CSV table of C-alpha atoms in Angstrom, one decimal:
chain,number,residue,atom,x,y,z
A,1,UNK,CA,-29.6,-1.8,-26.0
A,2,UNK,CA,-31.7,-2.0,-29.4
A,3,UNK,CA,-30.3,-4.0,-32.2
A,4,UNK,CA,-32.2,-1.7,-34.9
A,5,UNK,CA,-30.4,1.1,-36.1
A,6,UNK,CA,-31.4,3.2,-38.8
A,7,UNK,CA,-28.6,5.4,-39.4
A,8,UNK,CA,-26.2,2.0,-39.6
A,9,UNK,CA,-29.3,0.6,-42.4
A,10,UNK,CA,-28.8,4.0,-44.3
A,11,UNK,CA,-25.4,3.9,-44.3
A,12,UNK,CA,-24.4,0.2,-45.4
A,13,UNK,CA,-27.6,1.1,-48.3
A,14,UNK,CA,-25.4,4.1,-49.4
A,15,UNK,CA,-22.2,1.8,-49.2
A,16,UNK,CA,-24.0,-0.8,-51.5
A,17,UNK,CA,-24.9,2.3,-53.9
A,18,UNK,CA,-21.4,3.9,-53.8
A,19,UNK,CA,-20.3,0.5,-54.6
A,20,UNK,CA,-22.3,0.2,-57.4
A,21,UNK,CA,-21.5,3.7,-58.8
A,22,UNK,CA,-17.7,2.8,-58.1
A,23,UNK,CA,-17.9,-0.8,-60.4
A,24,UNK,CA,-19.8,1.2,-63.4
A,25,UNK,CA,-17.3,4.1,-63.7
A,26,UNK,CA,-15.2,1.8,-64.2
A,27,UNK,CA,-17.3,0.4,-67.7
A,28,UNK,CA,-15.7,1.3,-70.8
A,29,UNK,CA,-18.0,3.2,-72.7
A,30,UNK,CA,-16.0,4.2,-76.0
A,31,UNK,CA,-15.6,8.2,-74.4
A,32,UNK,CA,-12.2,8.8,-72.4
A,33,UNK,CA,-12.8,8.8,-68.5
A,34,UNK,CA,-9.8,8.5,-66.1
A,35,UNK,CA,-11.4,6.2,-63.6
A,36,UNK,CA,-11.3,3.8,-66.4
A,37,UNK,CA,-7.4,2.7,-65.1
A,38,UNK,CA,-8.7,3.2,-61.3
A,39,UNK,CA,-8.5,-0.8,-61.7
A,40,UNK,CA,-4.4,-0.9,-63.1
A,41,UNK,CA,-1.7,-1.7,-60.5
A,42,UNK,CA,1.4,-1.6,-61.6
A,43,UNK,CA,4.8,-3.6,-60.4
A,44,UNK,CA,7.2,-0.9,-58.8
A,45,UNK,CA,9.6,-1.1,-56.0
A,46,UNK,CA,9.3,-4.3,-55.4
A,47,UNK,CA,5.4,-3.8,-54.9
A,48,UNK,CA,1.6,-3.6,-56.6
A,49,UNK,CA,0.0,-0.4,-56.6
A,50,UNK,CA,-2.3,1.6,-58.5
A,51,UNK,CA,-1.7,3.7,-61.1
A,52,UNK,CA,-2.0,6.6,-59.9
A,53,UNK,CA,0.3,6.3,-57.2
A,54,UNK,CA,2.8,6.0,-60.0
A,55,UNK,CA,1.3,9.0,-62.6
A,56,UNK,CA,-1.1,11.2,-63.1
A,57,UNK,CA,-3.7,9.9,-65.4
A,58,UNK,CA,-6.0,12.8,-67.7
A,59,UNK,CA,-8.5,13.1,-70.7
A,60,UNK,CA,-7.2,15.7,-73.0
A,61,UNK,CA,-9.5,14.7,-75.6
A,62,UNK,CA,-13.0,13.1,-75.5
A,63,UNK,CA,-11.4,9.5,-77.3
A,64,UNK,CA,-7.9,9.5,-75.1
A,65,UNK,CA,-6.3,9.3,-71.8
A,66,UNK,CA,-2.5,10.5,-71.1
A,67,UNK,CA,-1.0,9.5,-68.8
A,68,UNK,CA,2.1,11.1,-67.1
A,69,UNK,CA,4.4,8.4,-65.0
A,70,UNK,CA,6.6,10.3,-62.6
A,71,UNK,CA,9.6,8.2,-62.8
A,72,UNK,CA,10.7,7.9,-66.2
A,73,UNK,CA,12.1,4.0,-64.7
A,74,UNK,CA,8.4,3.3,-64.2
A,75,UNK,CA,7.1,3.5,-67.9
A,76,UNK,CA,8.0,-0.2,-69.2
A,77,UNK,CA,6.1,-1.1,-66.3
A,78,UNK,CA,3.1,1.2,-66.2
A,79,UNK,CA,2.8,0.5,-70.2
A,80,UNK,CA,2.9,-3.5,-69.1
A,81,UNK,CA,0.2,-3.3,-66.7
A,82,UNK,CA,-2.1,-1.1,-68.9
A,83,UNK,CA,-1.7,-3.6,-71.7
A,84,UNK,CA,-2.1,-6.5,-69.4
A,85,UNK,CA,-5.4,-5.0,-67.8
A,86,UNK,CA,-7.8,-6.6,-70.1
A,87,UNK,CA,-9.4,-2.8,-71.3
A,88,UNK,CA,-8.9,-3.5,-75.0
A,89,UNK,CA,-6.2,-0.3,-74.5
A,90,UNK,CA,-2.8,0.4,-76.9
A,91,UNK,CA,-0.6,2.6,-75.0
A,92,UNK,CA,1.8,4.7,-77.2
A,93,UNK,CA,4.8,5.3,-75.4
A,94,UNK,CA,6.4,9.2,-75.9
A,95,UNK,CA,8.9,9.4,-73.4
A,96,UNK,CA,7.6,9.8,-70.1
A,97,UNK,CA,3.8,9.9,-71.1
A,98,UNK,CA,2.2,7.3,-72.5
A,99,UNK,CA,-1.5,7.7,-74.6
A,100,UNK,CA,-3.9,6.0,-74.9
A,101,UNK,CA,-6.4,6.2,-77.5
A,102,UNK,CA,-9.7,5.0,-76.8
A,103,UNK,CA,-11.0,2.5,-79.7
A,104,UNK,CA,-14.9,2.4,-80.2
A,105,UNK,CA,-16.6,-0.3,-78.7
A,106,UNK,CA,-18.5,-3.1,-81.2
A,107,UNK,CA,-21.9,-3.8,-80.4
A,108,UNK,CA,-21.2,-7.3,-79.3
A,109,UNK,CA,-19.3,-5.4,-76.7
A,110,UNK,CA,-21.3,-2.6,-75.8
A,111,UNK,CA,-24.1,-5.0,-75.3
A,112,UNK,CA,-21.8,-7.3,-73.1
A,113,UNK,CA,-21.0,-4.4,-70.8
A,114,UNK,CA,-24.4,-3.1,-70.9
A,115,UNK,CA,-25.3,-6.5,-69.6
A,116,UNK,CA,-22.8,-6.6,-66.9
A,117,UNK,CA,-23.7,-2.9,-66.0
A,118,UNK,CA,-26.9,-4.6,-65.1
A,119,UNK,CA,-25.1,-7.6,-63.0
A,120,UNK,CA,-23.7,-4.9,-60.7
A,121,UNK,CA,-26.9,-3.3,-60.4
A,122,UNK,CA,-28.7,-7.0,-59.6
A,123,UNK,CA,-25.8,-7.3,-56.9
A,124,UNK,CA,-26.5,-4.2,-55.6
A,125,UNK,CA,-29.9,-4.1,-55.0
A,126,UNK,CA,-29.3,-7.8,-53.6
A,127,UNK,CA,-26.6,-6.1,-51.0
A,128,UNK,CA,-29.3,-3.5,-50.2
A,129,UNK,CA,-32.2,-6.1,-49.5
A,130,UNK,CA,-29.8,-8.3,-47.5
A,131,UNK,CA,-29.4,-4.7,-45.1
A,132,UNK,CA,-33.4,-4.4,-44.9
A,133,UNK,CA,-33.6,-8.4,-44.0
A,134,UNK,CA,-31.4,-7.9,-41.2
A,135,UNK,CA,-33.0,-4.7,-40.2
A,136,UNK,CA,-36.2,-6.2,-40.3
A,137,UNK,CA,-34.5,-9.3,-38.2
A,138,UNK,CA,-33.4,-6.7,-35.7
A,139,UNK,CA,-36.7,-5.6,-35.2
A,140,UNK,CA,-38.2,-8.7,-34.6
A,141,UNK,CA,-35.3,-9.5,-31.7
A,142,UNK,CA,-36.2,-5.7,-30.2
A,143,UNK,CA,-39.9,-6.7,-30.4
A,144,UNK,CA,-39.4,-9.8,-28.6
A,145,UNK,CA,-36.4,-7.9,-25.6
A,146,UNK,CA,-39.5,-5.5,-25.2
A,147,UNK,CA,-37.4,-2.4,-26.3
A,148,UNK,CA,-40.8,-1.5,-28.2
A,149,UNK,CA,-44.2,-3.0,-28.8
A,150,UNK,CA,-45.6,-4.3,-32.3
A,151,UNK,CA,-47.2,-0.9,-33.5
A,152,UNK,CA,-43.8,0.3,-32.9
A,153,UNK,CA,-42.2,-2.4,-34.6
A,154,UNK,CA,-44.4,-2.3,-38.0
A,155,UNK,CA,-44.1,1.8,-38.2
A,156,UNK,CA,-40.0,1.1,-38.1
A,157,UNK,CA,-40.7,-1.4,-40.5
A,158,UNK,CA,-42.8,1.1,-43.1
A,159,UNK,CA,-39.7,3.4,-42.6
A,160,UNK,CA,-36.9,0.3,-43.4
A,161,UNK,CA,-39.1,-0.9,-46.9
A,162,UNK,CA,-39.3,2.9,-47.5
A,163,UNK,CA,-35.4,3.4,-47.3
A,164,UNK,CA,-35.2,-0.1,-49.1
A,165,UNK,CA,-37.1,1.2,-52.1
A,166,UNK,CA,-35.1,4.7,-52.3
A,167,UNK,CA,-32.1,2.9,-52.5
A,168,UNK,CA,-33.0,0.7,-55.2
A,169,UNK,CA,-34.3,3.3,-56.8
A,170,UNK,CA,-31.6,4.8,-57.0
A,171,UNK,CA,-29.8,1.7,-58.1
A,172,UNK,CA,-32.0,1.6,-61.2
A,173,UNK,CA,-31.6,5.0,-62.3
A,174,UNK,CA,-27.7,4.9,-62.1
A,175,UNK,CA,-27.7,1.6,-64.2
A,176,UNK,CA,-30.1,2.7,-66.3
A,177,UNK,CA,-28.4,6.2,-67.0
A,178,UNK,CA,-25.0,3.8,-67.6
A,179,UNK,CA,-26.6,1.2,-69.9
A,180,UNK,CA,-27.6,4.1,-71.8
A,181,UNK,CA,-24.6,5.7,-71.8
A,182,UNK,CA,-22.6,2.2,-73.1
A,183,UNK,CA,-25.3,2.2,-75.9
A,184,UNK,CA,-25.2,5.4,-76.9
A,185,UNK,CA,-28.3,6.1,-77.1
């Protein structure tokens, strides 16, 4: 049995990507986006979970988010969490929904999270060169079992580097795209 295995290299590479993509939606970047609370968990029942397993969270304007808590006993504690969250977000309570209006960003902050945009990218591409390390590894072992012979090796090796740069890439151009977006320029 070979130890290389493309599709399982492309896959974990895409799972580093989706990763990356997941940890910048979650930036602030002064303009109303609901996966901004994806990161809020909220005390109910007797138990943490998030948000919006509790309400139903929405942009109705490009500078706030509603959000609509199903159980009118759950707004104390959907307001607590959101405060508590660390997003620099003031919820106004109005009954059962609660708004929140989206403050701009200073440039001290908009160049913090423009820097850690580019922190999740760095551990990103590291993720994605620690995949084409052990796919290179795996290559090597498969060499030396005799499951294929060097030329073999080094062509599976072009196509490994290839998928290694696409990825990264890729990583660039969606941390580039968000550093732009937090700087709004």
């Amino acid at each position: 049995m070979a130890a290389y295995d493309k599709a399982d290299l492309e896959r974990r590479m895409h799972g580093a990507v989706e990763s990356l993509k997941g940890d910048l939606g979650g930036l602030r970047t002064g303009r109303a986006s609901v996966s901004l609370l994806d990161p809020v968990t909220v005390e109910v029942y007797g138990a943490h979970m998030p948000l919006n397993q509790v309400a139903t969270v929405s942009a109705p304007e490009p500078r706030m988010l509603s959000v609509q808590v199903w159980d009118k006993s759950n707004v104390g504690p959907v307001e607590k969490a959101i405060r508590s969250a660390g997003l620099g977000l003031n919820p106004i309570n109005d009954g059962q929904n609660l708004r929140l209006p989206i403050p701009d960003l200073t440039e001290d902050r908009r160049k913090e999270l423009a820097k850690l945009a580019g922190q999740y990218a760095e551990k990103a591409r590291v993720a994605v060169r620690n995949v084409r390390r052990d796919g290179m590894d795996a290559l090597k072992t498969d060499e030396k079992k005799g499951v294929f012979g060097e030329d073999e090796r080094k062509r599976h090796e072009n196509e490994v580097q290839k998928l290694t740069d696409s990825t990264i890439a890729e990583i660039d151009a969606a941390a580039a795209g968000k550093e732009k977006e937090i700087l709004g320029k």
